[in-house]
mmCIF file of C-alpha atoms and ligand atoms in Angstrom:
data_model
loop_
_atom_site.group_PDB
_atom_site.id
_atom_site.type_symbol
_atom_site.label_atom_id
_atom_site.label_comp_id
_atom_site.label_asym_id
_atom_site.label_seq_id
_atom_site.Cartn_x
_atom_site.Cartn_y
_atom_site.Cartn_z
ATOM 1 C CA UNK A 228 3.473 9.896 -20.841
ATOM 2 C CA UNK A 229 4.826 10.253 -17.379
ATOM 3 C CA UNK A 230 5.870 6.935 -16.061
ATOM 4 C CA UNK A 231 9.220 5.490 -15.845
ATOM 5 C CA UNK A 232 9.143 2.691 -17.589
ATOM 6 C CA UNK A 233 10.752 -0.612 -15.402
ATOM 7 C CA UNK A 234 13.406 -1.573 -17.069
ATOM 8 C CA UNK A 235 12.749 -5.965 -16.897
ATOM 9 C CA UNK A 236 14.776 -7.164 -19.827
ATOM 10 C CA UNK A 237 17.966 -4.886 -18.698
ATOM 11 C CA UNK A 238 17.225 -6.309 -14.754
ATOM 12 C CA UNK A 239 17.083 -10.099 -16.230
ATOM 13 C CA UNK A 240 19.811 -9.852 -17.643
ATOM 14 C CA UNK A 241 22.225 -8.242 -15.085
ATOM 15 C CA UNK A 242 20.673 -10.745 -12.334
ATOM 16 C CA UNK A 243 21.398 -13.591 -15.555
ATOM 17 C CA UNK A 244 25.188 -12.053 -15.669
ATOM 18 C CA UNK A 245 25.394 -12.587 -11.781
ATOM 19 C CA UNK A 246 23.867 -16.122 -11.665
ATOM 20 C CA UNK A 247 26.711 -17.497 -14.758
ATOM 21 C CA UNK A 248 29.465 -15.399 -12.439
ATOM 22 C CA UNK A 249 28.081 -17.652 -9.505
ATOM 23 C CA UNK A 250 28.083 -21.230 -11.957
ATOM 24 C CA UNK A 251 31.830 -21.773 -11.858
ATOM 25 C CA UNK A 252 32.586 -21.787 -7.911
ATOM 26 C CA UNK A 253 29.933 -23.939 -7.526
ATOM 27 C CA UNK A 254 31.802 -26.255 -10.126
ATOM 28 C CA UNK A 255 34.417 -26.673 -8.456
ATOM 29 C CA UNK A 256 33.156 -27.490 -4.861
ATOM 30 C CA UNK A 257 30.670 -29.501 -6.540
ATOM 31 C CA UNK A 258 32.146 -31.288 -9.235
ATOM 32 C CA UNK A 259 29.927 -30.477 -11.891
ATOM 33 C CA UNK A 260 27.024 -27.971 -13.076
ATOM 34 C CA UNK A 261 24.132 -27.602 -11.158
ATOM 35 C CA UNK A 262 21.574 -29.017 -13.822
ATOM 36 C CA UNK A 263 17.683 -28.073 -14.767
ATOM 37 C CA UNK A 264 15.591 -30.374 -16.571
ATOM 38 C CA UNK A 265 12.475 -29.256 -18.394
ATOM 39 C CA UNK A 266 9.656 -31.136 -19.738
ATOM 40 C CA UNK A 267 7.581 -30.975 -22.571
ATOM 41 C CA UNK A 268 4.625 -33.100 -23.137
ATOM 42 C CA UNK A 269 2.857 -31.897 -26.875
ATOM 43 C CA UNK A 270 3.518 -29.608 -29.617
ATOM 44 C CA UNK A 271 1.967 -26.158 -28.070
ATOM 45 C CA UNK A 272 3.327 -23.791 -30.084
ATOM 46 C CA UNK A 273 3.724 -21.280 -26.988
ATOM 47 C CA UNK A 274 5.302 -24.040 -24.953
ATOM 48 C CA UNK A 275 7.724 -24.658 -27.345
ATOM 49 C CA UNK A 276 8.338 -21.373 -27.748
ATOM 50 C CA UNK A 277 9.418 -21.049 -23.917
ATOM 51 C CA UNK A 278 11.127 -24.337 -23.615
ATOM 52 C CA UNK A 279 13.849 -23.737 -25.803
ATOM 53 C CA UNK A 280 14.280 -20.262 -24.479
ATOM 54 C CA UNK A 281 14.508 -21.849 -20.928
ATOM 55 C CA UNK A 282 17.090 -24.336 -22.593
ATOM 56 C CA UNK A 283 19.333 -21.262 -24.241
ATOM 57 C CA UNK A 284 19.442 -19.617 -20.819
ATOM 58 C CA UNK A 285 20.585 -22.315 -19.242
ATOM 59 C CA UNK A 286 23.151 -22.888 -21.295
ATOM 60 C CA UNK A 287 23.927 -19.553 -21.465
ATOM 61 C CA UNK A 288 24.765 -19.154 -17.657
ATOM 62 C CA UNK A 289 27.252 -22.283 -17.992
ATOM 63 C CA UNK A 290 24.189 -24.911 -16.059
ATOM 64 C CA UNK A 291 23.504 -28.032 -17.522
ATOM 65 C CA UNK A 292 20.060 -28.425 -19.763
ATOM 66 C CA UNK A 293 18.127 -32.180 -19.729
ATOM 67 C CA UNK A 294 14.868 -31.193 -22.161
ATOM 68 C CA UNK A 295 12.553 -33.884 -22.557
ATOM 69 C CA UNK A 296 10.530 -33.617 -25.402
ATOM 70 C CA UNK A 297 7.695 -36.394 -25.207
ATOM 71 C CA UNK A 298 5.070 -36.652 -27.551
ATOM 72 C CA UNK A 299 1.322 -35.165 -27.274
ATOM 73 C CA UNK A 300 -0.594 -38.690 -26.385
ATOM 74 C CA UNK A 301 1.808 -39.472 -23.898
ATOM 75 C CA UNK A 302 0.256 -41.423 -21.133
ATOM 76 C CA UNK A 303 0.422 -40.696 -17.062
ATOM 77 C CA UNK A 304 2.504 -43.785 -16.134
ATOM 78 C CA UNK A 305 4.595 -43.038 -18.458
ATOM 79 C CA UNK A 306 4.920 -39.617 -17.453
ATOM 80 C CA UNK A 307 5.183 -40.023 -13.653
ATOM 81 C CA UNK A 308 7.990 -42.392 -14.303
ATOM 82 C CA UNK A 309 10.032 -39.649 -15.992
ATOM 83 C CA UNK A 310 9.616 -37.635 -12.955
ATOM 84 C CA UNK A 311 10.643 -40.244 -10.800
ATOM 85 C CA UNK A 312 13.541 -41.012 -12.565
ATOM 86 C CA UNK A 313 14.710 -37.322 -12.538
ATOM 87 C CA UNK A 314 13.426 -37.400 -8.897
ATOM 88 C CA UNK A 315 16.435 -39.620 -8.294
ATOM 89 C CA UNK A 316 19.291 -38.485 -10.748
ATOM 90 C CA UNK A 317 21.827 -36.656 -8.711
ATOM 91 C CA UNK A 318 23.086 -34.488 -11.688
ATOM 92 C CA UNK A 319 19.370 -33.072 -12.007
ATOM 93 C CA UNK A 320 19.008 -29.874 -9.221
ATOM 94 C CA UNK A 321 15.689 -28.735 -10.719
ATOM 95 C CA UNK A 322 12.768 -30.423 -12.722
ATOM 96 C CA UNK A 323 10.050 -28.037 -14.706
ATOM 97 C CA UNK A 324 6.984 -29.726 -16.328
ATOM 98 C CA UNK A 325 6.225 -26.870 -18.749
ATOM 99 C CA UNK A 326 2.495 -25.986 -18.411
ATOM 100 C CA UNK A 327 -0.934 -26.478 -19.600
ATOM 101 C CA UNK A 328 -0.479 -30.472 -19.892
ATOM 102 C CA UNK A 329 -2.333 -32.142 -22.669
ATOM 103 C CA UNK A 330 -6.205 -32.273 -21.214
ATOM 104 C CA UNK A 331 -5.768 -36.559 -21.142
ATOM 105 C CA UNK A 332 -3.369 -35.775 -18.123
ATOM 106 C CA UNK A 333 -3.611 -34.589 -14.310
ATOM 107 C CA UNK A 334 -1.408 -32.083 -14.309
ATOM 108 C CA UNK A 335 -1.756 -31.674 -10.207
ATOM 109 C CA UNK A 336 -0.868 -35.197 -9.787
ATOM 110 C CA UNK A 337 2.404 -34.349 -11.600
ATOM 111 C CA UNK A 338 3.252 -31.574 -9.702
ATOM 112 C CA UNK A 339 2.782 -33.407 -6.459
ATOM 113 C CA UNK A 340 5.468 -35.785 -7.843
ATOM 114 C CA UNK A 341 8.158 -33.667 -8.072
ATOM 115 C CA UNK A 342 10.205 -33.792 -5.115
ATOM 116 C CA UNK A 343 9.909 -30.423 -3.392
ATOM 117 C CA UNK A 344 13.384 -29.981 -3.246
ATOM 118 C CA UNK A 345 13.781 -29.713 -6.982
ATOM 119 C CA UNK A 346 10.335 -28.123 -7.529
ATOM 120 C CA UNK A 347 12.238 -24.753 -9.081
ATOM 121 C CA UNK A 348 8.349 -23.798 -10.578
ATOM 122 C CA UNK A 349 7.664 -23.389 -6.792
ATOM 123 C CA UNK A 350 3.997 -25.088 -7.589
ATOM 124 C CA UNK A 351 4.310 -28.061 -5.211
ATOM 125 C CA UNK A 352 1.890 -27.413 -2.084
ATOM 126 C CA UNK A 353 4.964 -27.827 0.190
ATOM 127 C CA UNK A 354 6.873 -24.828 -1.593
ATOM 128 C CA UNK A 355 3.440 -23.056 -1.408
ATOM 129 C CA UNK A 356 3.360 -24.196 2.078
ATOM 130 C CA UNK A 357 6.425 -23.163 2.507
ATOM 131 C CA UNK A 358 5.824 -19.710 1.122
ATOM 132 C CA UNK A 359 2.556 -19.074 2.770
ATOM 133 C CA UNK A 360 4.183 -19.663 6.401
ATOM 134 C CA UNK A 361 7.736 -18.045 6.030
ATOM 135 C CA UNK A 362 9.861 -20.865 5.451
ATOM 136 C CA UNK A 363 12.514 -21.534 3.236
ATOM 137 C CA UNK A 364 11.659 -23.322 0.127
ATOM 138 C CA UNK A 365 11.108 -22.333 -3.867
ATOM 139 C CA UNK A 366 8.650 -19.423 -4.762
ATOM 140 C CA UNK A 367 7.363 -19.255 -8.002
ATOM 141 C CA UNK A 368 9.393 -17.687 -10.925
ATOM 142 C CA UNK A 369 7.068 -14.926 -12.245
ATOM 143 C CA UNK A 370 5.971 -13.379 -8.769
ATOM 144 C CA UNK A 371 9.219 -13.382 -7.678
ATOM 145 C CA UNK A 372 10.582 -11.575 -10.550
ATOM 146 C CA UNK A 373 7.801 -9.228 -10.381
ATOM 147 C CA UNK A 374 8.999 -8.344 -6.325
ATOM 148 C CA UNK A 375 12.671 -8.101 -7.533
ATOM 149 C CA UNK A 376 11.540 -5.144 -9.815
ATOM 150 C CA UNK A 377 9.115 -3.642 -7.159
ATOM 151 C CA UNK A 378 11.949 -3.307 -4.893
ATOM 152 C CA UNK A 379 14.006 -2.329 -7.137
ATOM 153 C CA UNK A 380 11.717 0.561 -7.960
ATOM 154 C CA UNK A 381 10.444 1.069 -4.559
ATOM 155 C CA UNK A 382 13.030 0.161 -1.802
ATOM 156 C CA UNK A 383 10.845 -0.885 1.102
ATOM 157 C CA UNK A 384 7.269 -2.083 0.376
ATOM 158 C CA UNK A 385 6.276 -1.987 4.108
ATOM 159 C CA UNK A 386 3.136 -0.380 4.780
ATOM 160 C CA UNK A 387 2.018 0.273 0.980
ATOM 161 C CA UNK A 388 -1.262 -0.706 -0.186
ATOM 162 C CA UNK A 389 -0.961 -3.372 -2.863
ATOM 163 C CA UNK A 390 -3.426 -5.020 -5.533
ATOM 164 C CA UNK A 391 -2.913 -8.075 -6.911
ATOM 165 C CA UNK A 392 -5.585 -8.945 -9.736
ATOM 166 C CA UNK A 393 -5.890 -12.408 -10.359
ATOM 167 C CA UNK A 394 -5.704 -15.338 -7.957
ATOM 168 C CA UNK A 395 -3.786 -18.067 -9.839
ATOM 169 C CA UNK A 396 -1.700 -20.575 -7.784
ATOM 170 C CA UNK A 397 1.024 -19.595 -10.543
ATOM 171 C CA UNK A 398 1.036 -15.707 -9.624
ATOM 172 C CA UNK A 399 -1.452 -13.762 -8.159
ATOM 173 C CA UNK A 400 -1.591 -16.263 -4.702
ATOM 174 C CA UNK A 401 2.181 -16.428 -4.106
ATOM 175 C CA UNK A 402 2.225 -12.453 -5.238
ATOM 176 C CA UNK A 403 -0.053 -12.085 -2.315
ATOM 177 C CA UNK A 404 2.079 -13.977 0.032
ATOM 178 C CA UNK A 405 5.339 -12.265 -0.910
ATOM 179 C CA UNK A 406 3.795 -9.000 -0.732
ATOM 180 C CA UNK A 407 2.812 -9.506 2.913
ATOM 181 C CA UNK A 408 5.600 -11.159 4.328
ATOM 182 C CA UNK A 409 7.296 -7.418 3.021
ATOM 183 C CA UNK A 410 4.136 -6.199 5.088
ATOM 184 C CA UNK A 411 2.703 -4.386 2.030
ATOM 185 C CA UNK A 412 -1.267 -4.457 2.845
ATOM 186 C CA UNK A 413 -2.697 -6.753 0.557
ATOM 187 C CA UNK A 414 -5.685 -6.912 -1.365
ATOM 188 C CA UNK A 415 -5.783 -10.558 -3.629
ATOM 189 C CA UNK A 416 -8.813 -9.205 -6.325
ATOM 190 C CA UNK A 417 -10.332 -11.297 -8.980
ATOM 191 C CA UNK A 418 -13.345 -12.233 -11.190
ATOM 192 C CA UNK A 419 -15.901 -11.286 -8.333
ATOM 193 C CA UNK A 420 -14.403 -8.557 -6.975
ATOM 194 C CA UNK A 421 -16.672 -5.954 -6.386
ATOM 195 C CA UNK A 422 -15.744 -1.908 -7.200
ATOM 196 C CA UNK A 423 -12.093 -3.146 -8.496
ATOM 197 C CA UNK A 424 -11.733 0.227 -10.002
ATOM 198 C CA UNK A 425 -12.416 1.834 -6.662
ATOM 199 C CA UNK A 426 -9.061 -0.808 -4.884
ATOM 200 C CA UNK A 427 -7.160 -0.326 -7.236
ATOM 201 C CA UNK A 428 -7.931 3.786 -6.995
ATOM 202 C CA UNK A 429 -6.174 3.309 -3.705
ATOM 203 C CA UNK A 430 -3.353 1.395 -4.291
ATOM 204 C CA UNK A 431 0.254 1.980 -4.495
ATOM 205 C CA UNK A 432 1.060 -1.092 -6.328
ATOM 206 C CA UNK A 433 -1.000 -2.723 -8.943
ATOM 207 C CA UNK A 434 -0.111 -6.406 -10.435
ATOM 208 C CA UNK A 435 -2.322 -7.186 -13.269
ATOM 209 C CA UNK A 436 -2.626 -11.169 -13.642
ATOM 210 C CA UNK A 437 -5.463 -12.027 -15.455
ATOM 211 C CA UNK A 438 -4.744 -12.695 -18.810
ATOM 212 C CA UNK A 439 -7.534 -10.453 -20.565
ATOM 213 C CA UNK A 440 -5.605 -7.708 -23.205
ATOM 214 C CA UNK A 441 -5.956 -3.767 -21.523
ATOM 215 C CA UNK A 442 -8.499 -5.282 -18.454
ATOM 216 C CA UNK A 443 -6.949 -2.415 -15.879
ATOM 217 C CA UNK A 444 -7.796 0.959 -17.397
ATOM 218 C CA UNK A 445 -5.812 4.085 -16.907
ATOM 219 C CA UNK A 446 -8.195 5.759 -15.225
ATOM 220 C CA UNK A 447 -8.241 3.286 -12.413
ATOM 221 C CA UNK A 448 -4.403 3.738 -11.368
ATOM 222 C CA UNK A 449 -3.710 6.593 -8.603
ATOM 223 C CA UNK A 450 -1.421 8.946 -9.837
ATOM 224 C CA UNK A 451 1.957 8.103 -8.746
ATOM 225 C CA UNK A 452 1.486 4.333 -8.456
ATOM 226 C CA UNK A 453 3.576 1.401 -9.700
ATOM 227 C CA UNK A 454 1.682 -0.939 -12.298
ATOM 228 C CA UNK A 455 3.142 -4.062 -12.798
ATOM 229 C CA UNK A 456 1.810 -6.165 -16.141
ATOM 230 C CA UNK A 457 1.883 -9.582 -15.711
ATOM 231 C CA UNK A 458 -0.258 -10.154 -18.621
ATOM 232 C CA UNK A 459 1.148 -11.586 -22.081
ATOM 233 C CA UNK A 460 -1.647 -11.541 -24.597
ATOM 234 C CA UNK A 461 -1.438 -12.206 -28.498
ATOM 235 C CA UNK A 462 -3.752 -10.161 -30.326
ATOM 236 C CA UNK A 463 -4.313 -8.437 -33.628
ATOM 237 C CA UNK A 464 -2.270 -5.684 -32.334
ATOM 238 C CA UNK A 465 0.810 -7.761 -31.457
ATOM 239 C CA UNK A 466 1.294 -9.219 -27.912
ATOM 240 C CA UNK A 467 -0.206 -6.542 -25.285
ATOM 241 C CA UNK A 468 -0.633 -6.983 -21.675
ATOM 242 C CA UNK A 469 -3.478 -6.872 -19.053
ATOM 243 C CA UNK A 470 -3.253 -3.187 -18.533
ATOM 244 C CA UNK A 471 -4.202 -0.057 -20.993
ATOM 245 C CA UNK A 472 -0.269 0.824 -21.240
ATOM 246 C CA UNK A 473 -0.916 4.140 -22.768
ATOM 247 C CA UNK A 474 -3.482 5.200 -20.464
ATOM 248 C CA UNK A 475 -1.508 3.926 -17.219
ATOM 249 C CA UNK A 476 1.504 5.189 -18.034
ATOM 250 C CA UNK A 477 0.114 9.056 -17.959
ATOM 251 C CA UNK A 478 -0.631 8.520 -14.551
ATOM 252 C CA UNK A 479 1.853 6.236 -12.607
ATOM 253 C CA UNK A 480 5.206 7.578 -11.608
ATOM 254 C CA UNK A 481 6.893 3.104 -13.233
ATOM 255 C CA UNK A 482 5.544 0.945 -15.344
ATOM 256 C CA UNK A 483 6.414 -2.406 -17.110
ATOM 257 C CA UNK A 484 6.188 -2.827 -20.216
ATOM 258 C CA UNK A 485 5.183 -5.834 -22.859
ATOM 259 C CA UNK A 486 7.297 -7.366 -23.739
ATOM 260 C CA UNK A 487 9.948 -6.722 -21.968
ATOM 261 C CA UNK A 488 8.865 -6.365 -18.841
ATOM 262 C CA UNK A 489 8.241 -8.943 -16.408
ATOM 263 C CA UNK A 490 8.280 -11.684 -19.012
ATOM 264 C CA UNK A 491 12.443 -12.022 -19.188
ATOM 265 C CA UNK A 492 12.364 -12.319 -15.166
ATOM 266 C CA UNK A 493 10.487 -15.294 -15.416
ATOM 267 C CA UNK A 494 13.274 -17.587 -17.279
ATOM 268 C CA UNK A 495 16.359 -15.063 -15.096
ATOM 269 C CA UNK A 496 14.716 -16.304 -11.503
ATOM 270 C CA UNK A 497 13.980 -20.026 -12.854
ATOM 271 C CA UNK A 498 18.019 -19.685 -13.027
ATOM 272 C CA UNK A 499 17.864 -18.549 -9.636
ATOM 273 C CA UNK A 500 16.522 -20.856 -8.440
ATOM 274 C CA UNK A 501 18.190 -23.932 -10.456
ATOM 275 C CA UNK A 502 21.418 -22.149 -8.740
ATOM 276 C CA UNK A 503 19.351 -22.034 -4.937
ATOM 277 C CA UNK A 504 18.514 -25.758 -5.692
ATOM 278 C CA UNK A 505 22.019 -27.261 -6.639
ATOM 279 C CA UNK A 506 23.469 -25.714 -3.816
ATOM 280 C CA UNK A 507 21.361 -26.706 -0.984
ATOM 281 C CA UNK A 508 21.397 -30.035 -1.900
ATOM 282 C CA UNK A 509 24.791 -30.094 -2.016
ATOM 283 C CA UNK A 510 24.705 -28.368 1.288
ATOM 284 C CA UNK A 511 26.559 -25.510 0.305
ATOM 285 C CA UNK A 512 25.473 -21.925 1.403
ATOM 286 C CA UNK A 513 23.123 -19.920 -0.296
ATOM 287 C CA UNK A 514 23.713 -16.672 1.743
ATOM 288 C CA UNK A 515 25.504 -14.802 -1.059
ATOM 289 C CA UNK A 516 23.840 -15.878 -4.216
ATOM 290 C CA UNK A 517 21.667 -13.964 -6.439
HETATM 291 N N1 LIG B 48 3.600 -22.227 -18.343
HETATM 292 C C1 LIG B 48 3.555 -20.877 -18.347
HETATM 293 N N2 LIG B 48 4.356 -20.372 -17.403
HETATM 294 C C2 LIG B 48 4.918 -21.420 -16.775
HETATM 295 C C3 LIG B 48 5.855 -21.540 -15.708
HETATM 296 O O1 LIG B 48 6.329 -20.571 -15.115
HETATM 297 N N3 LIG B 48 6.201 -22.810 -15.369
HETATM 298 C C4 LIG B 48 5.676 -23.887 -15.994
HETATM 299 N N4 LIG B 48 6.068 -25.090 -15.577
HETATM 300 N N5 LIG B 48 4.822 -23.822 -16.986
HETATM 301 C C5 LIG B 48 4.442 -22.582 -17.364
#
């Protein structure tokens, strides 16, 4: 093995560290903690799983938590009413619905509730909007975590050839975006790619996005690349990502690994954002935060 191997669960938690350091000034201009609420419709065992880590973290960096728990047949009324009223509470900065939704409900129509401004998933098509044409709004918590450890490895992305695999609205489309506007040259590959061996054989980054165990084979990377493993799958073998980690990592100069990787970034940058959120809408400045 050859690769450096990205260091995501150190990086989470120094950029965790700096977030709480950032919680208490904003108490006192503010007059209270900038607050996150999550949402949790069902019993998915994952979900629950992430929820309550999202609620530790919270806590952790001295932000208040709301969780709502609702049960599994839950209808859409009722739903859409608990967004509203979050929507309007003034001690709520950011609002999560935690993801898949029980099949029964329309989980875009959600989404589009949440008022952009406290959309700190970045999945409303304003904040995508938003991304896609350079403005200021929320970006996604995954892809961003995943360019905060390619620059971290990398310095300056402009001009390097990039791969995304996978075109979810969740990652690989907003990975896209934030890769260009760093003018990285961009290709967004997926099920129907043609020859994805022979892109990614040319690129300096590679994001792997699309949730199938060891997809991206070693052989694929170009020596000296930077592989990025978005994937978290459980299998037989323990949880593994979408890249052959062992066969990658004889080739590229960094790697993430799973766990540990990307996944901690996720839960650090919805943080980051929660801290974004509660100060622009208190209209303080965001110029110096994390
Ligand atoms: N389910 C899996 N990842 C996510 C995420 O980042 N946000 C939400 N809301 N649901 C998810």
């Amino acid at each position: 093995m050859s690769a450096r191997i990205i260091d995501g669960k150190g990086f989470a938690e120094q950029l965790r560290a700096r977030i709480a350091d950032a919680v208490p000034p904003f108490c006192a201009a503010a007059g209270r903690a900038p607050g996150l609420a999550v949402v949790l419709v069902g019993e998915d065992p994952a979900s629950s799983v992430y929820v309550r880590s999202k609620h530790r973290a919270t806590v952790a960096a001295g932000m208040e938590s709301f969780e709502h728990r609702l049960p599994a047949d839950t209808d859409q009324e009722t739903l859409i009413a608990l967004v509203d009223a979050l929507n309007a509470d003034p001690a709520v900065d950011g609002i999560l619905v935690q993801l898949p939704l029980p099949r029964h409900l329309d989980a875009q129509a959600v989404l589009l509730r949440i008022d952009p401004d406290k959309d700190v998933d970045g999945f409303h098509p304003v904040n995508a909007g938003r991304l896609a044409t350079g403005l200021d709004g929320f970006v996604p918590c995954t892809p961003l975590g995943c360019l905060m450890l390619l620059e971290d490895t990398l310095g300056d992305l402009s001009g390097m050839d990039a791969v995304v695999i996978g075109r979810s609205n969740i990652v690989g489309k907003p990975m896209a975006a934030l890769l260009t506007a760093r003018s990285a040259t961009v290709t967004l590959a997926h099920s129907r790619t043609r020859d994805l061996p022979g892109h990614v054989a040319r690129a300096d980054i590679v994001i792997a996005a699309v949730g199938i165990p060891n997809f991206v084979k070693g052989e694929w990377i170009r020596p000296g690349a930077t592989v990025i493993d978005v994937g978290i799958n459980r299998t037989d073998d323990g949880l593994v990502g979408d890249v052959d980690f062992a066969g990658a990592a004889s080739v590229a100069a960094a790697i993430t690994p799973v766990p540990g990787g990307v996944g901690p970034m996720t839960i650090a940058c919805l943080l980051r954002n929660t801290l974004h959120a509660a100060h622009r809408r208190t209209g303080l400045a965001t110029a110096d935060l994390p």
